[in-house]
PDB file of C-alpha atoms in Angstrom:
ATOM      1  CA  GLY D   1     -86.817-131.920 129.026  1.00  0.00           C
ATOM      2  CA  ALA D   2     -90.161-132.633 127.341  1.00  0.00           C
ATOM      3  CA  GLY D   3     -90.934-135.556 125.203  1.00  0.00           C
ATOM      4  CA  VAL D   4     -92.975-135.851 121.722  1.00  0.00           C
ATOM      5  CA  SER D   5     -96.354-134.556 122.238  1.00  0.00           C
ATOM      6  CA  GLN D   6     -99.103-135.226 120.478  1.00  0.00           C
ATOM      7  CA  SER D   7    -102.666-133.977 120.147  1.00  0.00           C
ATOM      8  CA  PRO D   8    -105.743-134.672 120.368  1.00  0.00           C
ATOM      9  CA  SER D   9    -105.381-137.780 122.212  1.00  0.00           C
ATOM     10  CA  ASN D  10    -108.688-139.472 120.882  1.00  0.00           C
ATOM     11  CA  LYS D  11    -110.623-137.942 117.867  1.00  0.00           C
ATOM     12  CA  VAL D  12    -114.031-139.505 116.573  1.00  0.00           C
ATOM     13  CA  THR D  13    -115.207-137.863 113.546  1.00  0.00           C
ATOM     14  CA  GLU D  14    -117.879-139.341 110.969  1.00  0.00           C
ATOM     15  CA  LYS D  15    -116.995-140.782 107.653  1.00  0.00           C
ATOM     16  CA  GLY D  16    -116.045-138.065 104.818  1.00  0.00           C
ATOM     17  CA  LYS D  17    -115.205-135.195 107.607  1.00  0.00           C
ATOM     18  CA  ASP D  18    -111.327-133.813 107.249  1.00  0.00           C
ATOM     19  CA  VAL D  19    -109.105-134.370 110.641  1.00  0.00           C
ATOM     20  CA  GLU D  20    -106.082-132.394 111.322  1.00  0.00           C
ATOM     21  CA  LEU D  21    -103.350-134.269 113.957  1.00  0.00           C
ATOM     22  CA  ARG D  22    -100.894-132.478 115.485  1.00  0.00           C
ATOM     23  CA  CYS D  23     -97.013-133.808 116.521  1.00  0.00           C
ATOM     24  CA  ASP D  24     -94.794-131.528 118.696  1.00  0.00           C
ATOM     25  CA  PRO D  25     -91.219-133.109 118.768  1.00  0.00           C
ATOM     26  CA  ILE D  26     -88.484-132.966 121.113  1.00  0.00           C
ATOM     27  CA  SER D  27     -86.766-129.895 121.206  1.00  0.00           C
ATOM     28  CA  GLY D  28     -83.736-129.530 119.080  1.00  0.00           C
ATOM     29  CA  HIS D  29     -84.645-132.968 116.897  1.00  0.00           C
ATOM     30  CA  THR D  30     -84.509-132.147 113.191  1.00  0.00           C
ATOM     31  CA  ALA D  31     -85.793-135.392 112.289  1.00  0.00           C
ATOM     32  CA  LEU D  32     -90.209-136.406 112.490  1.00  0.00           C
ATOM     33  CA  TYR D  33     -91.924-139.337 111.318  1.00  0.00           C
ATOM     34  CA  TRP D  34     -95.285-140.165 111.586  1.00  0.00           C
ATOM     35  CA  TYR D  35     -96.225-143.725 111.537  1.00  0.00           C
ATOM     36  CA  ARG D  36    -100.294-145.638 111.733  1.00  0.00           C
ATOM     37  CA  GLN D  37    -100.588-148.626 113.833  1.00  0.00           C
ATOM     38  CA  SER D  38    -103.820-150.438 113.336  1.00  0.00           C
ATOM     39  CA  LEU D  39    -105.564-152.692 115.893  1.00  0.00           C
ATOM     40  CA  GLY D  40    -103.060-155.485 116.788  1.00  0.00           C
ATOM     41  CA  GLN D  41    -100.695-154.572 114.045  1.00  0.00           C
ATOM     42  CA  GLY D  42     -97.039-153.010 113.506  1.00  0.00           C
ATOM     43  CA  LEU D  43     -96.283-149.878 112.593  1.00  0.00           C
ATOM     44  CA  GLU D  44     -96.705-148.537 109.344  1.00  0.00           C
ATOM     45  CA  PHE D  45     -94.412-145.640 107.908  1.00  0.00           C
ATOM     46  CA  LEU D  46     -96.532-142.512 106.536  1.00  0.00           C
ATOM     47  CA  ILE D  47     -94.342-139.978 106.224  1.00  0.00           C
ATOM     48  CA  TYR D  48     -90.656-138.974 107.259  1.00  0.00           C
ATOM     49  CA  PHE D  49     -89.391-134.934 107.758  1.00  0.00           C
ATOM     50  CA  GLN D  50     -85.715-134.077 107.781  1.00  0.00           C
ATOM     51  CA  GLY D  51     -84.602-130.694 108.474  1.00  0.00           C
ATOM     52  CA  ASN D  52     -85.411-128.166 105.561  1.00  0.00           C
ATOM     53  CA  SER D  53     -85.110-131.774 102.607  1.00  0.00           C
ATOM     54  CA  ALA D  54     -88.052-132.859 100.672  1.00  0.00           C
ATOM     55  CA  PRO D  55     -89.728-135.336 102.686  1.00  0.00           C
ATOM     56  CA  ASP D  56     -90.381-138.979 102.110  1.00  0.00           C
ATOM     57  CA  LYS D  57     -94.062-139.268 101.263  1.00  0.00           C
ATOM     58  CA  SER D  58     -93.723-143.010 100.255  1.00  0.00           C
ATOM     59  CA  GLY D  59     -95.717-144.228 103.018  1.00  0.00           C
ATOM     60  CA  LEU D  60     -98.573-141.802 102.719  1.00  0.00           C
ATOM     61  CA  PRO D  61    -101.715-144.703 101.499  1.00  0.00           C
ATOM     62  CA  SER D  62    -103.700-142.267  99.606  1.00  0.00           C
ATOM     63  CA  ASP D  63    -103.887-138.444  98.136  1.00  0.00           C
ATOM     64  CA  ARG D  64    -106.062-137.954 101.219  1.00  0.00           C
ATOM     65  CA  PHE D  65    -103.098-137.704 103.335  1.00  0.00           C
ATOM     66  CA  SER D  66    -100.710-134.888 103.752  1.00  0.00           C
ATOM     67  CA  ALA D  67     -98.758-133.381 106.413  1.00  0.00           C
ATOM     68  CA  GLU D  68     -96.660-130.449 107.120  1.00  0.00           C
ATOM     69  CA  ARG D  69     -93.707-129.314 109.291  1.00  0.00           C
ATOM     70  CA  THR D  70     -93.854-125.593 109.818  1.00  0.00           C
ATOM     71  CA  GLY D  71     -90.535-123.748 111.150  1.00  0.00           C
ATOM     72  CA  GLY D  72     -88.542-127.360 111.534  1.00  0.00           C
ATOM     73  CA  SER D  73     -90.637-128.190 114.509  1.00  0.00           C
ATOM     74  CA  VAL D  74     -94.396-128.892 114.835  1.00  0.00           C
ATOM     75  CA  SER D  75     -96.037-131.151 111.844  1.00  0.00           C
ATOM     76  CA  THR D  76     -99.751-131.685 111.188  1.00  0.00           C
ATOM     77  CA  LEU D  77    -100.957-134.804 109.657  1.00  0.00           C
ATOM     78  CA  THR D  78    -104.068-134.074 107.302  1.00  0.00           C
ATOM     79  CA  ILE D  79    -106.556-136.973 106.536  1.00  0.00           C
ATOM     80  CA  GLN D  80    -109.047-135.576 103.920  1.00  0.00           C
ATOM     81  CA  ARG D  81    -112.378-137.542 103.435  1.00  0.00           C
ATOM     82  CA  THR D  82    -112.331-140.098 105.938  1.00  0.00           C
ATOM     83  CA  GLN D  83    -112.751-143.261 105.378  1.00  0.00           C
ATOM     84  CA  GLN D  84    -113.647-146.052 108.191  1.00  0.00           C
ATOM     85  CA  GLU D  85    -110.503-147.881 107.068  1.00  0.00           C
ATOM     86  CA  ASP D  86    -108.439-144.674 108.753  1.00  0.00           C
ATOM     87  CA  SER D  87    -109.332-145.806 112.142  1.00  0.00           C
ATOM     88  CA  ALA D  88    -105.993-146.346 114.019  1.00  0.00           C
ATOM     89  CA  VAL D  89    -103.743-144.775 116.346  1.00  0.00           C
ATOM     90  CA  TYR D  90    -101.432-142.249 114.526  1.00  0.00           C
ATOM     91  CA  LEU D  91     -98.125-142.503 116.019  1.00  0.00           C
ATOM     92  CA  CYS D  92     -95.454-139.154 115.672  1.00  0.00           C
ATOM     93  CA  ALA D  93     -91.781-139.656 116.826  1.00  0.00           C
ATOM     94  CA  SER D  94     -88.715-137.816 116.690  1.00  0.00           C
ATOM     95  CA  SER D  95     -85.051-138.276 116.531  1.00  0.00           C
ATOM     96  CA  LEU D  96     -81.687-136.816 116.582  1.00  0.00           C
ATOM     97  CA  VAL D  97     -79.588-137.285 113.064  1.00  0.00           C
ATOM     98  CA  ARG D  98     -75.989-137.750 114.601  1.00  0.00           C
ATOM     99  CA  GLY D  99     -74.021-139.256 111.629  1.00  0.00           C
ATOM    100  CA  ALA D 100     -76.783-142.180 110.125  1.00  0.00           C
ATOM    101  CA  MET D 101     -76.118-144.642 112.411  1.00  0.00           C
ATOM    102  CA  GLY D 102     -78.259-145.238 116.008  1.00  0.00           C
ATOM    103  CA  ASN D 103     -80.349-142.646 115.800  1.00  0.00           C
ATOM    104  CA  GLU D 104     -83.153-143.825 117.847  1.00  0.00           C
ATOM    105  CA  GLN D 105     -86.652-142.705 117.321  1.00  0.00           C
ATOM    106  CA  PHE D 106     -89.047-141.390 120.198  1.00  0.00           C
ATOM    107  CA  PHE D 107     -92.487-141.684 119.854  1.00  0.00           C
ATOM    108  CA  GLY D 108     -95.998-139.529 121.214  1.00  0.00           C
ATOM    109  CA  PRO D 109     -98.215-141.219 122.978  1.00  0.00           C
ATOM    110  CA  GLY D 110    -100.497-140.919 119.281  1.00  0.00           C
ATOM    111  CA  THR D 111    -103.592-140.285 118.403  1.00  0.00           C
ATOM    112  CA  ARG D 112    -106.638-142.604 118.269  1.00  0.00           C
ATOM    113  CA  LEU D 113    -108.914-141.933 115.292  1.00  0.00           C
ATOM    114  CA  THR D 114    -112.066-143.620 115.021  1.00  0.00           C
ATOM    115  CA  VAL D 115    -114.043-142.876 111.842  1.00  0.00           C
ATOM    116  CA  LEU D 116    -117.756-143.819 112.432  1.00  0.00           C
TER     117      LEU D 116
ATOM    118  CA  ALA P   1     -87.616-155.083  99.672  1.00  0.00           C
ATOM    119  CA  GLN P   2     -86.918-154.729 103.049  1.00  0.00           C
ATOM    120  CA  LYS P   3     -89.098-157.066 105.617  1.00  0.00           C
ATOM    121  CA  ILE P   4     -88.869-157.724 109.287  1.00  0.00           C
ATOM    122  CA  THR P   5     -90.302-161.411 110.487  1.00  0.00           C
ATOM    123  CA  GLN P   6     -91.139-162.054 114.315  1.00  0.00           C
ATOM    124  CA  THR P   7     -92.793-165.416 114.053  1.00  0.00           C
ATOM    125  CA  GLN P   8     -94.049-165.792 117.751  1.00  0.00           C
ATOM    126  CA  PRO P   9     -97.351-164.039 118.207  1.00  0.00           C
ATOM    127  CA  GLY P  10     -97.265-164.642 122.004  1.00  0.00           C
ATOM    128  CA  MET P  11     -94.805-165.839 124.421  1.00  0.00           C
ATOM    129  CA  PHE P  12     -95.528-166.779 128.340  1.00  0.00           C
ATOM    130  CA  VAL P  13     -92.129-166.647 130.460  1.00  0.00           C
ATOM    131  CA  GLN P  14     -91.935-167.340 134.191  1.00  0.00           C
ATOM    132  CA  GLU P  15     -91.059-164.317 136.409  1.00  0.00           C
ATOM    133  CA  LYS P  16     -87.372-164.061 136.619  1.00  0.00           C
ATOM    134  CA  GLU P  17     -86.423-166.456 133.934  1.00  0.00           C
ATOM    135  CA  ALA P  18     -84.866-165.071 130.675  1.00  0.00           C
ATOM    136  CA  VAL P  19     -86.636-165.024 127.336  1.00  0.00           C
ATOM    137  CA  THR P  20     -85.907-164.336 123.555  1.00  0.00           C
ATOM    138  CA  LEU P  21     -88.207-162.892 121.524  1.00  0.00           C
ATOM    139  CA  ASP P  22     -87.206-163.978 117.686  1.00  0.00           C
ATOM    140  CA  CYS P  23     -86.790-161.287 114.940  1.00  0.00           C
ATOM    141  CA  THR P  24     -85.584-162.253 111.180  1.00  0.00           C
ATOM    142  CA  TYR P  25     -84.712-159.586 108.615  1.00  0.00           C
ATOM    143  CA  ASP P  26     -84.483-159.253 104.935  1.00  0.00           C
ATOM    144  CA  THR P  27     -83.010-156.358 103.420  1.00  0.00           C
ATOM    145  CA  SER P  28     -80.040-155.953 100.570  1.00  0.00           C
ATOM    146  CA  ASP P  29     -78.729-152.724 102.034  1.00  0.00           C
ATOM    147  CA  PRO P  30     -75.061-153.304 103.937  1.00  0.00           C
ATOM    148  CA  SER P  31     -75.343-150.769 106.219  1.00  0.00           C
ATOM    149  CA  TYR P  32     -78.525-151.060 108.347  1.00  0.00           C
ATOM    150  CA  GLY P  33     -79.379-150.779 112.062  1.00  0.00           C
ATOM    151  CA  LEU P  34     -82.041-153.367 114.202  1.00  0.00           C
ATOM    152  CA  PHE P  35     -84.113-151.840 116.886  1.00  0.00           C
ATOM    153  CA  TRP P  36     -86.237-153.233 119.336  1.00  0.00           C
ATOM    154  CA  TYR P  37     -89.166-151.365 121.115  1.00  0.00           C
ATOM    155  CA  LYS P  38     -91.336-152.000 123.633  1.00  0.00           C
ATOM    156  CA  GLN P  39     -95.003-151.355 123.699  1.00  0.00           C
ATOM    157  CA  PRO P  40     -97.255-151.566 127.488  1.00  0.00           C
ATOM    158  CA  SER P  41    -100.775-151.586 127.247  1.00  0.00           C
ATOM    159  CA  SER P  42    -100.709-147.997 127.964  1.00  0.00           C
ATOM    160  CA  GLY P  43     -99.586-147.734 124.090  1.00  0.00           C
ATOM    161  CA  GLU P  44     -96.402-145.773 124.202  1.00  0.00           C
ATOM    162  CA  MET P  45     -93.608-147.023 122.336  1.00  0.00           C
ATOM    163  CA  ILE P  46     -90.434-147.204 124.650  1.00  0.00           C
ATOM    164  CA  PHE P  47     -86.841-147.918 122.739  1.00  0.00           C
ATOM    165  CA  LEU P  48     -84.847-150.779 124.093  1.00  0.00           C
ATOM    166  CA  ILE P  49     -81.923-151.561 121.930  1.00  0.00           C
ATOM    167  CA  TYR P  50     -79.828-150.769 118.774  1.00  0.00           C
ATOM    168  CA  GLN P  51     -77.621-152.794 116.928  1.00  0.00           C
ATOM    169  CA  GLY P  52     -75.781-151.531 113.987  1.00  0.00           C
ATOM    170  CA  SER P  53     -74.942-154.087 110.890  1.00  0.00           C
ATOM    171  CA  TYR P  54     -71.278-153.132 111.118  1.00  0.00           C
ATOM    172  CA  ASP P  55     -71.072-153.754 115.168  1.00  0.00           C
ATOM    173  CA  GLN P  56     -68.741-156.481 115.977  1.00  0.00           C
ATOM    174  CA  GLN P  57     -70.560-156.973 119.400  1.00  0.00           C
ATOM    175  CA  ASN P  58     -73.703-157.715 120.112  1.00  0.00           C
ATOM    176  CA  ALA P  59     -75.678-155.062 121.815  1.00  0.00           C
ATOM    177  CA  THR P  60     -76.984-155.075 125.647  1.00  0.00           C
ATOM    178  CA  GLU P  61     -78.459-152.472 127.734  1.00  0.00           C
ATOM    179  CA  GLY P  62     -79.060-153.723 131.309  1.00  0.00           C
ATOM    180  CA  ARG P  63     -81.594-157.226 131.313  1.00  0.00           C
ATOM    181  CA  TYR P  64     -81.871-156.288 127.357  1.00  0.00           C
ATOM    182  CA  SER P  65     -78.895-158.017 125.134  1.00  0.00           C
ATOM    183  CA  LEU P  66     -79.629-158.723 121.159  1.00  0.00           C
ATOM    184  CA  ASN P  67     -78.202-161.797 119.491  1.00  0.00           C
ATOM    185  CA  PHE P  68     -77.644-160.535 116.467  1.00  0.00           C
ATOM    186  CA  GLN P  69     -76.709-163.367 114.131  1.00  0.00           C
ATOM    187  CA  LYS P  70     -75.971-161.418 110.819  1.00  0.00           C
ATOM    188  CA  ALA P  71     -74.996-164.174 108.341  1.00  0.00           C
ATOM    189  CA  ARG P  72     -78.803-165.670 109.472  1.00  0.00           C
ATOM    190  CA  LYS P  73     -79.812-162.263 109.139  1.00  0.00           C
ATOM    191  CA  SER P  74     -81.500-162.488 112.730  1.00  0.00           C
ATOM    192  CA  ALA P  75     -81.582-160.000 115.708  1.00  0.00           C
ATOM    193  CA  ASN P  76     -83.521-161.815 118.587  1.00  0.00           C
ATOM    194  CA  LEU P  77     -84.055-159.779 121.958  1.00  0.00           C
ATOM    195  CA  VAL P  78     -82.949-161.261 124.903  1.00  0.00           C
ATOM    196  CA  ILE P  79     -84.405-160.677 128.386  1.00  0.00           C
ATOM    197  CA  SER P  80     -83.198-161.719 131.481  1.00  0.00           C
ATOM    198  CA  ALA P  81     -84.767-162.095 134.769  1.00  0.00           C
ATOM    199  CA  SER P  82     -88.007-161.274 133.284  1.00  0.00           C
ATOM    200  CA  GLN P  83     -90.087-159.621 135.620  1.00  0.00           C
ATOM    201  CA  LEU P  84     -94.411-158.638 135.614  1.00  0.00           C
ATOM    202  CA  GLY P  85     -93.663-155.224 134.178  1.00  0.00           C
ATOM    203  CA  ASP P  86     -91.992-156.984 130.947  1.00  0.00           C
ATOM    204  CA  SER P  87     -95.790-157.686 130.211  1.00  0.00           C
ATOM    205  CA  ALA P  88     -96.139-155.885 126.832  1.00  0.00           C
ATOM    206  CA  MET P  89     -95.969-156.046 122.977  1.00  0.00           C
ATOM    207  CA  TYR P  90     -92.451-155.867 121.857  1.00  0.00           C
ATOM    208  CA  PHE P  91     -91.516-154.828 118.236  1.00  0.00           C
ATOM    209  CA  CYS P  92     -88.543-155.506 116.163  1.00  0.00           C
ATOM    210  CA  ALA P  93     -87.757-152.521 113.795  1.00  0.00           C
ATOM    211  CA  MET P  94     -84.896-151.933 111.106  1.00  0.00           C
ATOM    212  CA  ARG P  95     -83.779-148.788 109.048  1.00  0.00           C
ATOM    213  CA  ALA P  96     -81.512-149.058 106.003  1.00  0.00           C
ATOM    214  CA  TYR P  97     -78.936-146.184 106.205  1.00  0.00           C
ATOM    215  CA  SER P  98     -77.858-146.847 102.359  1.00  0.00           C
ATOM    216  CA  SER P  99     -81.129-145.424 101.119  1.00  0.00           C
ATOM    217  CA  ASN P 100     -80.997-142.256 103.439  1.00  0.00           C
ATOM    218  CA  THR P 101     -84.167-142.440 104.550  1.00  0.00           C
ATOM    219  CA  GLY P 102     -85.455-142.535 107.849  1.00  0.00           C
ATOM    220  CA  LYS P 103     -88.054-144.384 108.175  1.00  0.00           C
ATOM    221  CA  LEU P 104     -87.965-147.650 110.481  1.00  0.00           C
ATOM    222  CA  ILE P 105     -89.611-151.271 109.212  1.00  0.00           C
ATOM    223  CA  PHE P 106     -91.738-152.779 112.048  1.00  0.00           C
ATOM    224  CA  GLY P 107     -92.120-156.400 112.436  1.00  0.00           C
ATOM    225  CA  GLN P 108     -95.877-157.514 113.375  1.00  0.00           C
ATOM    226  CA  GLY P 109     -94.497-157.789 117.161  1.00  0.00           C
ATOM    227  CA  THR P 110     -94.711-160.588 120.025  1.00  0.00           C
ATOM    228  CA  THR P 111     -97.187-159.993 122.747  1.00  0.00           C
ATOM    229  CA  LEU P 112     -95.222-161.502 126.223  1.00  0.00           C
ATOM    230  CA  GLN P 113     -96.868-162.224 129.338  1.00  0.00           C
ATOM    231  CA  VAL P 114     -94.801-163.019 131.985  1.00  0.00           C
ATOM    232  CA  LYS P 115     -96.477-165.514 134.963  1.00  0.00           C
ATOM    233  CA  PRO P 116     -95.645-164.907 138.707  1.00  0.00           C
TER     234      PRO P 116
END
């Protein structure tokens, strides 16, 4: 079975442009997460989707960030009017939800975003 | 507030020896899970081991074991018989279940280097 896939693997953009990052979770995983990892740092939670429930957007750093998940599968993270501080690796993860415990998240390879 | 602390930015270990990576956590949620992930230089996040707050026994997965001391709020990772391929960054993470959010809170990571 395929793992979590993300595209593009690398994205270089100019300050002020909009970017879209895509995540394709593992088939059958109902939970999907976006994280951001700045250079040499730990992962910072951005947003969480679970089934048809309203997403947990508590980690989005500003209103320039948004995400959607269509049909309970593929997700797109959009960053509008990019700033240099948005440069980071954006990681997507998915998991099963069996009960409430031990649902390890499986991560994609990430998208490295560089804002010039 | 929930927090994960990894106090060792970098560690060295001789090949074939055991090493302990420290992790302390803070949460007021009585139900939580603790995870360890490995991130090699290639960037992917690899799930290693999970410990639930109500688990009576310490988790083990092959050469990985988790030394869970609930009263001290610590969840140290023990790697036995280190191999050169264990050189990577290691992240401790926590998920609080009562708040019904799927997000993981990550520590800052520990870089492990295994010497031949």
